[in-house]
Amino acid sequence: MNAAIRAVVRAGVFYGKRVLGVYRGYDGLIAGETAELNAKSVKNILDMGGTVLKSARSDRFRTPEGRAEAAAQVRAQGIDGLVVIGGNGTFTGAHLLWEEHGIPVVGIPGTIDNDLFGTDLTIGYDTACNTVMECIDKIRDTANSHNRLFFVEVMGRDAGFIALHTGLATGALAVILPEQNTTLEEVIASLERGAENKKTSNIIVVAEGNKIGSTFDIADAVRARFPDADTKVTILGHLQRGGAPSCLDRVNAGQLGVAAVEALLNGKSDLMVGVVDGRITHTFFQQAIFNKAPLDLELLRVAKILSI
Ligand code: F6P
């Protein structure tokens, strides 16, 4: 997110605009927590994880009164347009701010889940995948040395992008995804196939939002069927959301930040900027919110072929 903030600030300054940073998301907007930012204020943040502007979930902004307060702040501070970074929740609020108060808003897709419609990549996703890949590579060392079976849980409350991509990248035996109705029997079948092929260590990547159940429950059920297998669970959790952004994320954030500012300056609003096949796209918030980014089933097929 810092790379995107930097890009928005620098693009705004480049086009001769005054740029304010809003702290703590919509909550901070309601409270008028802003600070003027210039090209120098965003130096040395390109390689930092998180967001220097901080983030917050705002219950107040979910109400019409909260949004009216936010709109009043926008006007009081002389703000002509907003750039918001986030996912569906952020875009829902942005759409309402435009619809109810006519405040121009452009969104930048930012979530590690990569599940937003209208862009190939959301900010943070590539970094999260690289982090997960490094972690699983390290777990693999123990799995190999001790002939163990690991269930590694990755983030993805509703989306299996991280699980599928990292499962493929780390040679997982199976991936369990929210988008697929994978059954326990299928997981067990993949382990039996692995045993037939004389696999002595295995890694199964589980997306947290999978349909079978908690990763611990899945591991317990597998233990009951394979009592001799040395079965472990690792939950990667929030370490997936931190750290220095990857090169691809920095490039993506730079492109999207500039595109967001240019969209606002061209009179656009109520839309998210994205990158599809290397080109900047505009997707109306409502389209981005109501459609789901499809998982690449071809990659799932490839992952299955490679996991024999
Ligand atoms: O951004 C979405 C996500 O990464 C989910 O995959 C995950 O469940 C969630 O964030 C966790 O976020 P928090 O701990 O802030 O609720």
Tab-separated table of N, CA and C in Angstrom, residues 128-274:
chain	number	residue	atom	x	y	z
A	128	ALA	N	2.575	-11.474	-0.934
A	128	ALA	CA	2.058	-12.523	-0.047
A	128	ALA	C	2.404	-13.906	-0.601
A	129	CYS	N	2.251	-14.075	-1.907
A	129	CYS	CA	2.569	-15.382	-2.512
A	129	CYS	C	4.050	-15.711	-2.332
A	130	ASN	N	4.906	-14.716	-2.511
A	130	ASN	CA	6.345	-14.973	-2.340
A	130	ASN	C	6.674	-15.326	-0.892
A	131	THR	N	6.013	-14.653	0.043
A	131	THR	CA	6.235	-14.952	1.465
A	131	THR	C	5.806	-16.391	1.759
A	132	VAL	N	4.605	-16.741	1.286
A	132	VAL	CA	4.091	-18.096	1.532
A	132	VAL	C	5.028	-19.133	0.898
A	133	MET	N	5.463	-18.840	-0.309
A	133	MET	CA	6.359	-19.783	-1.003
A	133	MET	C	7.639	-20.016	-0.192
A	134	GLU	N	8.214	-18.923	0.312
A	134	GLU	CA	9.440	-19.064	1.122
A	134	GLU	C	9.176	-19.882	2.376
A	135	CYS	N	8.032	-19.628	3.000
A	135	CYS	CA	7.690	-20.364	4.234
A	135	CYS	C	7.516	-21.851	3.933
A	136	ILE	N	6.782	-22.150	2.871
A	136	ILE	CA	6.537	-23.569	2.576
A	136	ILE	C	7.842	-24.257	2.181
A	137	ASP	N	8.704	-23.553	1.450
A	137	ASP	CA	10.014	-24.144	1.128
A	137	ASP	C	10.743	-24.537	2.418
A	138	LYS	N	10.614	-23.689	3.432
A	138	LYS	CA	11.303	-23.974	4.707
A	138	LYS	C	10.629	-25.146	5.422
A	139	ILE	N	9.309	-25.159	5.371
A	139	ILE	CA	8.586	-26.275	5.995
A	139	ILE	C	8.944	-27.576	5.281
A	140	ARG	N	9.135	-27.479	4.004
A	140	ARG	CA	9.479	-28.656	3.184
A	140	ARG	C	10.742	-29.347	3.721
A	141	ASP	N	11.677	-28.559	4.235
A	141	ASP	CA	12.915	-29.155	4.764
A	141	ASP	C	12.608	-30.147	5.884
A	142	THR	N	11.710	-29.754	6.794
A	142	THR	CA	11.339	-30.678	7.878
A	142	THR	C	10.522	-31.839	7.321
A	143	ALA	N	9.584	-31.511	6.430
A	143	ALA	CA	8.751	-32.577	5.845
A	143	ALA	C	9.633	-33.643	5.204
A	144	ASN	N	10.627	-33.202	4.444
A	144	ASN	CA	11.533	-34.143	3.766
A	144	ASN	C	12.379	-34.931	4.753
A	145	SER	N	12.979	-34.194	5.689
A	145	SER	CA	13.931	-34.845	6.599
A	145	SER	C	13.252	-35.846	7.515
A	146	HIS	N	12.019	-35.521	7.927
A	146	HIS	CA	11.338	-36.380	8.911
A	146	HIS	C	10.183	-37.194	8.321
A	147	ASN	N	10.070	-37.192	7.005
A	147	ASN	CA	8.960	-37.919	6.361
A	147	ASN	C	7.600	-37.521	6.946
A	148	ARG	N	7.331	-36.263	6.974
A	148	ARG	CA	6.083	-35.799	7.580
A	148	ARG	C	5.080	-35.296	6.541
A	149	LEU	N	3.846	-35.250	6.994
A	149	LEU	CA	2.773	-34.657	6.192
A	149	LEU	C	2.387	-33.331	6.857
A	150	PHE	N	2.474	-32.255	6.092
A	150	PHE	CA	2.116	-30.934	6.621
A	150	PHE	C	0.861	-30.387	5.945
A	151	PHE	N	-0.049	-29.906	6.758
A	151	PHE	CA	-1.144	-29.092	6.248
A	151	PHE	C	-0.758	-27.639	6.529
A	152	VAL	N	-0.595	-26.864	5.482
A	152	VAL	CA	-0.207	-25.461	5.666
A	152	VAL	C	-1.406	-24.577	5.310
A	153	GLU	N	-1.891	-23.853	6.302
A	153	GLU	CA	-3.048	-22.975	6.046
A	153	GLU	C	-2.578	-21.590	5.625
A	154	VAL	N	-3.139	-21.132	4.514
A	154	VAL	CA	-2.812	-19.791	4.018
A	154	VAL	C	-4.075	-18.934	4.040
A	155	MET	N	-3.906	-17.612	3.907
A	155	MET	CA	-5.067	-16.722	3.937
A	155	MET	C	-5.905	-16.886	2.677
A	156	GLY	N	-7.112	-16.423	2.782
A	156	GLY	CA	-8.060	-16.510	1.673
A	156	GLY	C	-9.408	-16.905	2.238
A	157	ARG	N	-10.077	-15.904	2.821
A	157	ARG	CA	-11.363	-16.188	3.467
A	157	ARG	C	-12.369	-16.663	2.423
A	158	ASP	N	-12.328	-16.029	1.241
A	158	ASP	CA	-13.290	-16.400	0.196
A	158	ASP	C	-12.602	-16.816	-1.095
A	159	ALA	N	-11.302	-16.725	-1.143
A	159	ALA	CA	-10.615	-16.920	-2.421
A	159	ALA	C	-9.390	-17.817	-2.276
A	160	GLY	N	-9.174	-18.642	-3.297
A	160	GLY	CA	-8.078	-19.601	-3.234
A	160	GLY	C	-6.870	-19.239	-4.080
A	161	PHE	N	-6.758	-17.963	-4.465
A	161	PHE	CA	-5.632	-17.589	-5.337
A	161	PHE	C	-4.287	-17.887	-4.673
A	162	ILE	N	-4.137	-17.465	-3.421
A	162	ILE	CA	-2.846	-17.676	-2.748
A	162	ILE	C	-2.581	-19.170	-2.635
A	163	ALA	N	-3.603	-19.924	-2.231
A	163	ALA	CA	-3.420	-21.370	-2.035
A	163	ALA	C	-3.054	-22.062	-3.352
A	164	LEU	N	-3.770	-21.725	-4.406
A	164	LEU	CA	-3.510	-22.401	-5.686
A	164	LEU	C	-2.122	-22.045	-6.229
A	165	HIS	N	-1.816	-20.768	-6.230
A	165	HIS	CA	-0.532	-20.349	-6.811
A	165	HIS	C	0.659	-20.863	-5.998
A	166	THR	N	0.539	-20.774	-4.675
A	166	THR	CA	1.685	-21.215	-3.867
A	166	THR	C	1.749	-22.745	-3.824
A	167	GLY	N	0.595	-23.379	-3.902
A	167	GLY	CA	0.593	-24.850	-3.947
A	167	GLY	C	1.322	-25.335	-5.194
A	168	LEU	N	1.030	-24.681	-6.296
A	168	LEU	CA	1.702	-25.035	-7.559
A	168	LEU	C	3.197	-24.719	-7.466
A	169	ALA	N	3.503	-23.570	-6.872
A	169	ALA	CA	4.905	-23.118	-6.818
A	169	ALA	C	5.754	-23.928	-5.839
A	170	THR	N	5.116	-24.630	-4.910
A	170	THR	CA	5.904	-25.371	-3.917
A	170	THR	C	5.753	-26.880	-4.076
A	171	GLY	N	5.075	-27.297	-5.145
A	171	GLY	CA	4.938	-28.736	-5.385
A	171	GLY	C	4.052	-29.436	-4.375
A	172	ALA	N	2.985	-28.746	-3.949
A	172	ALA	CA	2.082	-29.363	-2.961
A	172	ALA	C	1.384	-30.580	-3.568
A	173	LEU	N	1.087	-31.527	-2.709
A	173	LEU	CA	0.373	-32.733	-3.165
A	173	LEU	C	-1.067	-32.374	-3.539
A	174	ALA	N	-1.646	-31.450	-2.785
A	174	ALA	CA	-3.031	-31.031	-3.056
A	174	ALA	C	-3.241	-29.613	-2.547
A	175	VAL	N	-4.249	-28.960	-3.095
A	175	VAL	CA	-4.654	-27.648	-2.581
A	175	VAL	C	-6.145	-27.729	-2.274
A	176	ILE	N	-6.543	-27.122	-1.159
A	176	ILE	CA	-7.958	-27.163	-0.785
A	176	ILE	C	-8.462	-25.715	-0.806
A	177	LEU	N	-9.398	-25.454	-1.723
A	177	LEU	CA	-9.761	-24.076	-2.051
A	177	LEU	C	-11.216	-23.759	-1.726
A	178	PRO	N	-11.521	-22.509	-1.403
A	178	PRO	CA	-12.913	-22.135	-1.151
A	178	PRO	C	-13.797	-22.308	-2.387
A	179	GLU	N	-13.221	-22.135	-3.570
A	179	GLU	CA	-14.013	-22.177	-4.803
A	179	GLU	C	-14.381	-23.593	-5.211
A	180	GLN	N	-13.716	-24.574	-4.650
A	180	GLN	CA	-13.942	-25.959	-5.047
A	180	GLN	C	-14.591	-26.705	-3.895
A	181	ASN	N	-15.530	-27.580	-4.213
A	181	ASN	CA	-16.126	-28.362	-3.131
A	181	ASN	C	-15.315	-29.626	-2.892
A	182	THR	N	-14.048	-29.438	-2.591
A	182	THR	CA	-13.170	-30.585	-2.335
A	182	THR	C	-13.698	-31.330	-1.110
A	183	THR	N	-13.717	-32.657	-1.183
A	183	THR	CA	-14.172	-33.434	-0.030
A	183	THR	C	-12.961	-34.039	0.675
A	184	LEU	N	-13.218	-34.463	1.894
A	184	LEU	CA	-12.166	-35.134	2.651
A	184	LEU	C	-11.706	-36.394	1.918
A	185	GLU	N	-12.668	-37.069	1.294
A	185	GLU	CA	-12.330	-38.298	0.557
A	185	GLU	C	-11.345	-38.003	-0.572
A	186	GLU	N	-11.506	-36.854	-1.217
A	186	GLU	CA	-10.569	-36.493	-2.296
A	186	GLU	C	-9.173	-36.223	-1.726
A	187	VAL	N	-9.137	-35.606	-0.553
A	187	VAL	CA	-7.839	-35.349	0.078
A	187	VAL	C	-7.178	-36.691	0.414
A	188	ILE	N	-7.966	-37.582	0.953
A	188	ILE	CA	-7.436	-38.896	1.322
A	188	ILE	C	-6.984	-39.658	0.068
A	189	ALA	N	-7.772	-39.523	-1.004
A	189	ALA	CA	-7.396	-40.197	-2.263
A	189	ALA	C	-6.057	-39.656	-2.762
A	190	SER	N	-5.836	-38.354	-2.615
A	190	SER	CA	-4.558	-37.803	-3.095
A	190	SER	C	-3.397	-38.327	-2.243
A	191	LEU	N	-3.657	-38.537	-0.960
A	191	LEU	CA	-2.601	-39.087	-0.091
A	191	LEU	C	-2.329	-40.554	-0.434
A	192	GLU	N	-3.402	-41.277	-0.750
A	192	GLU	CA	-3.213	-42.689	-1.135
A	192	GLU	C	-2.414	-42.783	-2.440
A	193	ARG	N	-2.736	-41.861	-3.354
A	193	ARG	CA	-2.013	-41.837	-4.636
A	193	ARG	C	-0.541	-41.521	-4.372
A	194	GLY	N	-0.297	-40.559	-3.468
A	194	GLY	CA	1.076	-40.203	-3.105
A	194	GLY	C	1.819	-41.396	-2.535
A	195	ALA	N	1.120	-42.150	-1.676
A	195	ALA	CA	1.760	-43.328	-1.051
A	195	ALA	C	2.095	-44.368	-2.113
A	196	GLU	N	1.156	-44.580	-3.048
A	196	GLU	CA	1.417	-45.544	-4.143
A	196	GLU	C	2.643	-45.135	-4.942
A	197	ASN	N	2.804	-43.827	-5.104
A	197	ASN	CA	3.955	-43.317	-5.860
A	197	ASN	C	5.186	-43.153	-4.983
A	198	LYS	N	5.135	-43.750	-3.814
A	198	LYS	CA	6.270	-43.785	-2.867
A	198	LYS	C	6.706	-42.407	-2.384
A	199	LYS	N	5.734	-41.513	-2.239
A	199	LYS	CA	6.073	-40.198	-1.661
A	199	LYS	C	6.223	-40.370	-0.159
A	200	THR	N	7.291	-39.837	0.366
A	200	THR	CA	7.530	-40.017	1.799
A	200	THR	C	7.207	-38.768	2.599
A	201	SER	N	7.109	-37.633	1.933
A	201	SER	CA	6.726	-36.405	2.636
A	201	SER	C	5.723	-35.674	1.762
A	202	ASN	N	4.808	-34.997	2.410
A	202	ASN	CA	3.787	-34.315	1.626
A	202	ASN	C	3.415	-32.979	2.239
A	203	ILE	N	3.057	-32.056	1.340
A	203	ILE	CA	2.527	-30.768	1.800
A	203	ILE	C	1.176	-30.545	1.131
A	204	ILE	N	0.198	-30.237	1.940
A	204	ILE	CA	-1.125	-29.896	1.402
A	204	ILE	C	-1.416	-28.454	1.817
A	205	VAL	N	-1.725	-27.630	0.825
A	205	VAL	CA	-1.987	-26.210	1.112
A	205	VAL	C	-3.500	-26.015	1.247
A	206	VAL	N	-3.875	-25.414	2.362
A	206	VAL	CA	-5.295	-25.242	2.673
A	206	VAL	C	-5.622	-23.747	2.743
A	207	ALA	N	-6.578	-23.306	1.940
A	207	ALA	CA	-7.038	-21.907	2.063
A	207	ALA	C	-7.965	-21.830	3.267
A	208	GLU	N	-7.821	-20.786	4.064
A	208	GLU	CA	-8.592	-20.705	5.323
A	208	GLU	C	-10.097	-20.793	5.100
A	209	GLY	N	-10.568	-20.319	3.922
A	209	GLY	CA	-12.013	-20.334	3.676
A	209	GLY	C	-12.508	-21.588	2.979
A	210	ASN	N	-11.712	-22.661	3.032
A	210	ASN	CA	-12.126	-23.884	2.316
A	210	ASN	C	-13.442	-24.422	2.875
A	211	LYS	N	-14.076	-25.300	2.084
A	211	LYS	CA	-15.432	-25.754	2.447
A	211	LYS	C	-15.436	-26.988	3.367
A	212	ILE	N	-14.282	-27.617	3.592
A	212	ILE	CA	-14.308	-28.831	4.431
A	212	ILE	C	-14.394	-28.456	5.906
A	213	GLY	N	-13.561	-27.494	6.316
A	213	GLY	CA	-13.579	-27.110	7.726
A	213	GLY	C	-12.234	-26.564	8.143
A	214	SER	N	-12.010	-26.494	9.448
A	214	SER	CA	-10.748	-25.908	9.910
A	214	SER	C	-9.586	-26.835	9.537
A	215	THR	N	-8.435	-26.241	9.392
A	215	THR	CA	-7.263	-27.031	8.993
A	215	THR	C	-6.947	-28.084	10.063
A	216	PHE	N	-7.151	-27.728	11.328
A	216	PHE	CA	-6.907	-28.706	12.398
A	216	PHE	C	-7.883	-29.877	12.274
A	217	ASP	N	-9.145	-29.588	11.946
A	217	ASP	CA	-10.128	-30.669	11.793
A	217	ASP	C	-9.764	-31.561	10.603
A	218	ILE	N	-9.320	-30.936	9.524
A	218	ILE	CA	-8.932	-31.728	8.350
A	218	ILE	C	-7.776	-32.654	8.737
A	219	ALA	N	-6.791	-32.080	9.446
A	219	ALA	CA	-5.616	-32.883	9.846
A	219	ALA	C	-6.047	-34.015	10.785
A	220	ASP	N	-6.969	-33.729	11.694
A	220	ASP	CA	-7.449	-34.774	12.616
A	220	ASP	C	-8.119	-35.913	11.841
A	221	ALA	N	-8.946	-35.521	10.874
A	221	ALA	CA	-9.648	-36.548	10.094
A	221	ALA	C	-8.660	-37.397	9.309
A	222	VAL	N	-7.622	-36.765	8.784
A	222	VAL	CA	-6.607	-37.514	8.022
A	222	VAL	C	-5.803	-38.416	8.971
A	223	ARG	N	-5.507	-37.897	10.152
A	223	ARG	CA	-4.784	-38.707	11.163
A	223	ARG	C	-5.558	-39.978	11.496
A	224	ALA	N	-6.882	-39.829	11.568
A	224	ALA	CA	-7.707	-40.992	11.909
A	224	ALA	C	-7.598	-42.064	10.821
A	225	ARG	N	-7.419	-41.617	9.570
A	225	ARG	CA	-7.305	-42.578	8.458
A	225	ARG	C	-5.887	-43.085	8.261
A	226	PHE	N	-4.918	-42.250	8.605
A	226	PHE	CA	-3.499	-42.638	8.450
A	226	PHE	C	-2.798	-42.463	9.793
A	227	PRO	N	-3.096	-43.334	10.758
A	227	PRO	CA	-2.551	-43.128	12.108
A	227	PRO	C	-1.027	-43.135	12.155
A	228	ASP	N	-0.402	-43.784	11.185
A	228	ASP	CA	1.067	-43.859	11.227
A	228	ASP	C	1.744	-42.626	10.613
A	229	ALA	N	0.978	-41.838	9.900
A	229	ALA	CA	1.587	-40.650	9.278
A	229	ALA	C	1.878	-39.608	10.361
A	230	ASP	N	3.031	-38.981	10.240
A	230	ASP	CA	3.412	-37.935	11.196
A	230	ASP	C	2.850	-36.616	10.642
A	231	THR	N	1.673	-36.247	11.125
A	231	THR	CA	0.916	-35.146	10.503
A	231	THR	C	1.001	-33.867	11.331
A	232	LYS	N	1.352	-32.778	10.679
A	232	LYS	CA	1.508	-31.484	11.379
A	232	LYS	C	0.661	-30.413	10.692
A	233	VAL	N	0.352	-29.383	11.446
A	233	VAL	CA	-0.387	-28.240	10.895
A	233	VAL	C	0.431	-26.969	11.120
A	234	THR	N	0.545	-26.159	10.091
A	234	THR	CA	1.156	-24.828	10.255
A	234	THR	C	0.173	-23.795	9.714
A	235	ILE	N	-0.153	-22.824	10.550
A	235	ILE	CA	-1.037	-21.731	10.107
A	235	ILE	C	-0.144	-20.519	9.854
A	236	LEU	N	-0.083	-20.056	8.638
A	236	LEU	CA	0.852	-18.948	8.354
A	236	LEU	C	0.309	-17.591	8.830
A	237	GLY	N	-0.980	-17.402	8.823
A	237	GLY	CA	-1.582	-16.205	9.441
A	237	GLY	C	-1.084	-14.878	8.886
A	238	HIS	N	-1.000	-13.909	9.790
A	238	HIS	CA	-0.768	-12.530	9.334
A	238	HIS	C	0.641	-12.242	8.854
A	239	LEU	N	1.543	-13.185	8.992
A	239	LEU	CA	2.876	-12.897	8.420
A	239	LEU	C	2.775	-12.743	6.907
A	240	GLN	N	1.652	-13.257	6.347
A	240	GLN	CA	1.432	-13.117	4.900
A	240	GLN	C	1.099	-11.688	4.499
A	241	ARG	N	0.743	-10.861	5.472
A	241	ARG	CA	0.314	-9.510	5.102
A	241	ARG	C	1.379	-8.443	5.360
A	242	GLY	N	2.587	-8.878	5.722
A	242	GLY	CA	3.608	-7.875	6.002
A	242	GLY	C	4.845	-8.045	5.147
A	243	GLY	N	5.807	-7.163	5.394
A	243	GLY	CA	7.100	-7.283	4.729
A	243	GLY	C	7.248	-6.390	3.517
A	244	ALA	N	8.483	-6.275	3.074
A	244	ALA	CA	8.788	-5.427	1.919
A	244	ALA	C	8.084	-5.968	0.676
A	245	PRO	N	7.461	-5.091	-0.100
A	245	PRO	CA	6.759	-5.551	-1.296
A	245	PRO	C	7.705	-6.093	-2.371
A	246	SER	N	7.204	-7.054	-3.121
A	246	SER	CA	7.974	-7.631	-4.234
A	246	SER	C	8.107	-6.598	-5.350
A	247	CYS	N	8.984	-6.906	-6.288
A	247	CYS	CA	9.182	-6.008	-7.442
A	247	CYS	C	7.875	-5.835	-8.199
A	248	LEU	N	7.186	-6.944	-8.443
A	248	LEU	CA	5.943	-6.893	-9.213
A	248	LEU	C	4.899	-6.028	-8.506
A	249	ASP	N	4.792	-6.168	-7.181
A	249	ASP	CA	3.839	-5.352	-6.432
A	249	ASP	C	4.186	-3.866	-6.517
A	250	ARG	N	5.466	-3.549	-6.459
A	250	ARG	CA	5.866	-2.134	-6.534
A	250	ARG	C	5.528	-1.551	-7.905
A	251	VAL	N	5.776	-2.348	-8.939
A	251	VAL	CA	5.483	-1.881	-10.303
A	251	VAL	C	3.976	-1.692	-10.466
A	252	ASN	N	3.229	-2.696	-10.010
A	252	ASN	CA	1.771	-2.657	-10.105
A	252	ASN	C	1.209	-1.451	-9.348
A	253	ALA	N	1.720	-1.236	-8.132
A	253	ALA	CA	1.244	-0.119	-7.309
A	253	ALA	C	1.575	1.215	-7.975
A	254	GLY	N	2.743	1.305	-8.590
A	254	GLY	CA	3.140	2.536	-9.276
A	254	GLY	C	2.202	2.835	-10.432
A	255	GLN	N	1.945	1.801	-11.233
A	255	GLN	CA	1.057	1.970	-12.398
A	255	GLN	C	-0.350	2.366	-11.962
A	256	LEU	N	-0.843	1.663	-10.951
A	256	LEU	CA	-2.223	1.907	-10.511
A	256	LEU	C	-2.369	3.271	-9.836
A	257	GLY	N	-1.349	3.675	-9.089
A	257	GLY	CA	-1.403	4.982	-8.429
A	257	GLY	C	-1.477	6.104	-9.443
A	258	VAL	N	-0.632	6.035	-10.446
A	258	VAL	CA	-0.646	7.068	-11.499
A	258	VAL	C	-1.980	7.021	-12.248
A	259	ALA	N	-2.438	5.797	-12.545
A	259	ALA	CA	-3.707	5.655	-13.290
A	259	ALA	C	-4.874	6.232	-12.494
A	260	ALA	N	-4.853	6.057	-11.179
A	260	ALA	CA	-5.959	6.562	-10.346
A	260	ALA	C	-5.998	8.085	-10.392
A	261	VAL	N	-4.844	8.697	-10.250
A	261	VAL	CA	-4.795	10.162	-10.283
A	261	VAL	C	-5.222	10.666	-11.668
A	262	GLU	N	-4.740	10.022	-12.703
A	262	GLU	CA	-5.090	10.474	-14.060
A	262	GLU	C	-6.584	10.301	-14.316
A	263	ALA	N	-7.165	9.234	-13.774
A	263	ALA	CA	-8.615	9.027	-13.946
A	263	ALA	C	-9.379	10.174	-13.279
A	264	LEU	N	-8.984	10.510	-12.048
A	264	LEU	CA	-9.669	11.609	-11.343
A	264	LEU	C	-9.534	12.917	-12.123
A	265	LEU	N	-8.304	13.177	-12.586
A	265	LEU	CA	-8.067	14.433	-13.312
A	265	LEU	C	-8.841	14.482	-14.630
A	266	ASN	N	-9.163	13.304	-15.163
A	266	ASN	CA	-9.953	13.257	-16.402
A	266	ASN	C	-11.452	13.239	-16.124
A	267	GLY	N	-11.812	13.534	-14.880
A	267	GLY	CA	-13.237	13.652	-14.548
A	267	GLY	C	-13.932	12.337	-14.260
A	268	LYS	N	-13.161	11.269	-14.104
A	268	LYS	CA	-13.797	9.959	-13.841
A	268	LYS	C	-14.101	9.813	-12.352
A	269	SER	N	-15.056	8.954	-12.059
A	269	SER	CA	-15.386	8.650	-10.666
A	269	SER	C	-16.127	7.328	-10.606
A	270	ASP	N	-16.308	6.835	-9.369
A	270	ASP	CA	-17.130	5.654	-9.118
A	270	ASP	C	-16.532	4.394	-9.755
A	271	LEU	N	-15.228	4.396	-9.930
A	271	LEU	CA	-14.613	3.238	-10.581
A	271	LEU	C	-13.265	2.865	-9.969
A	272	MET	N	-12.899	1.627	-10.271
A	272	MET	CA	-11.613	1.096	-9.818
A	272	MET	C	-10.665	1.020	-11.015
A	273	VAL	N	-9.427	1.404	-10.800
A	273	VAL	CA	-8.444	1.189	-11.870
A	273	VAL	C	-7.851	-0.215	-11.690
A	274	GLY	N	-7.501	-0.831	-12.793
A	274	GLY	CA	-6.910	-2.171	-12.723
A	274	GLY	C	-5.895	-2.323	-13.826
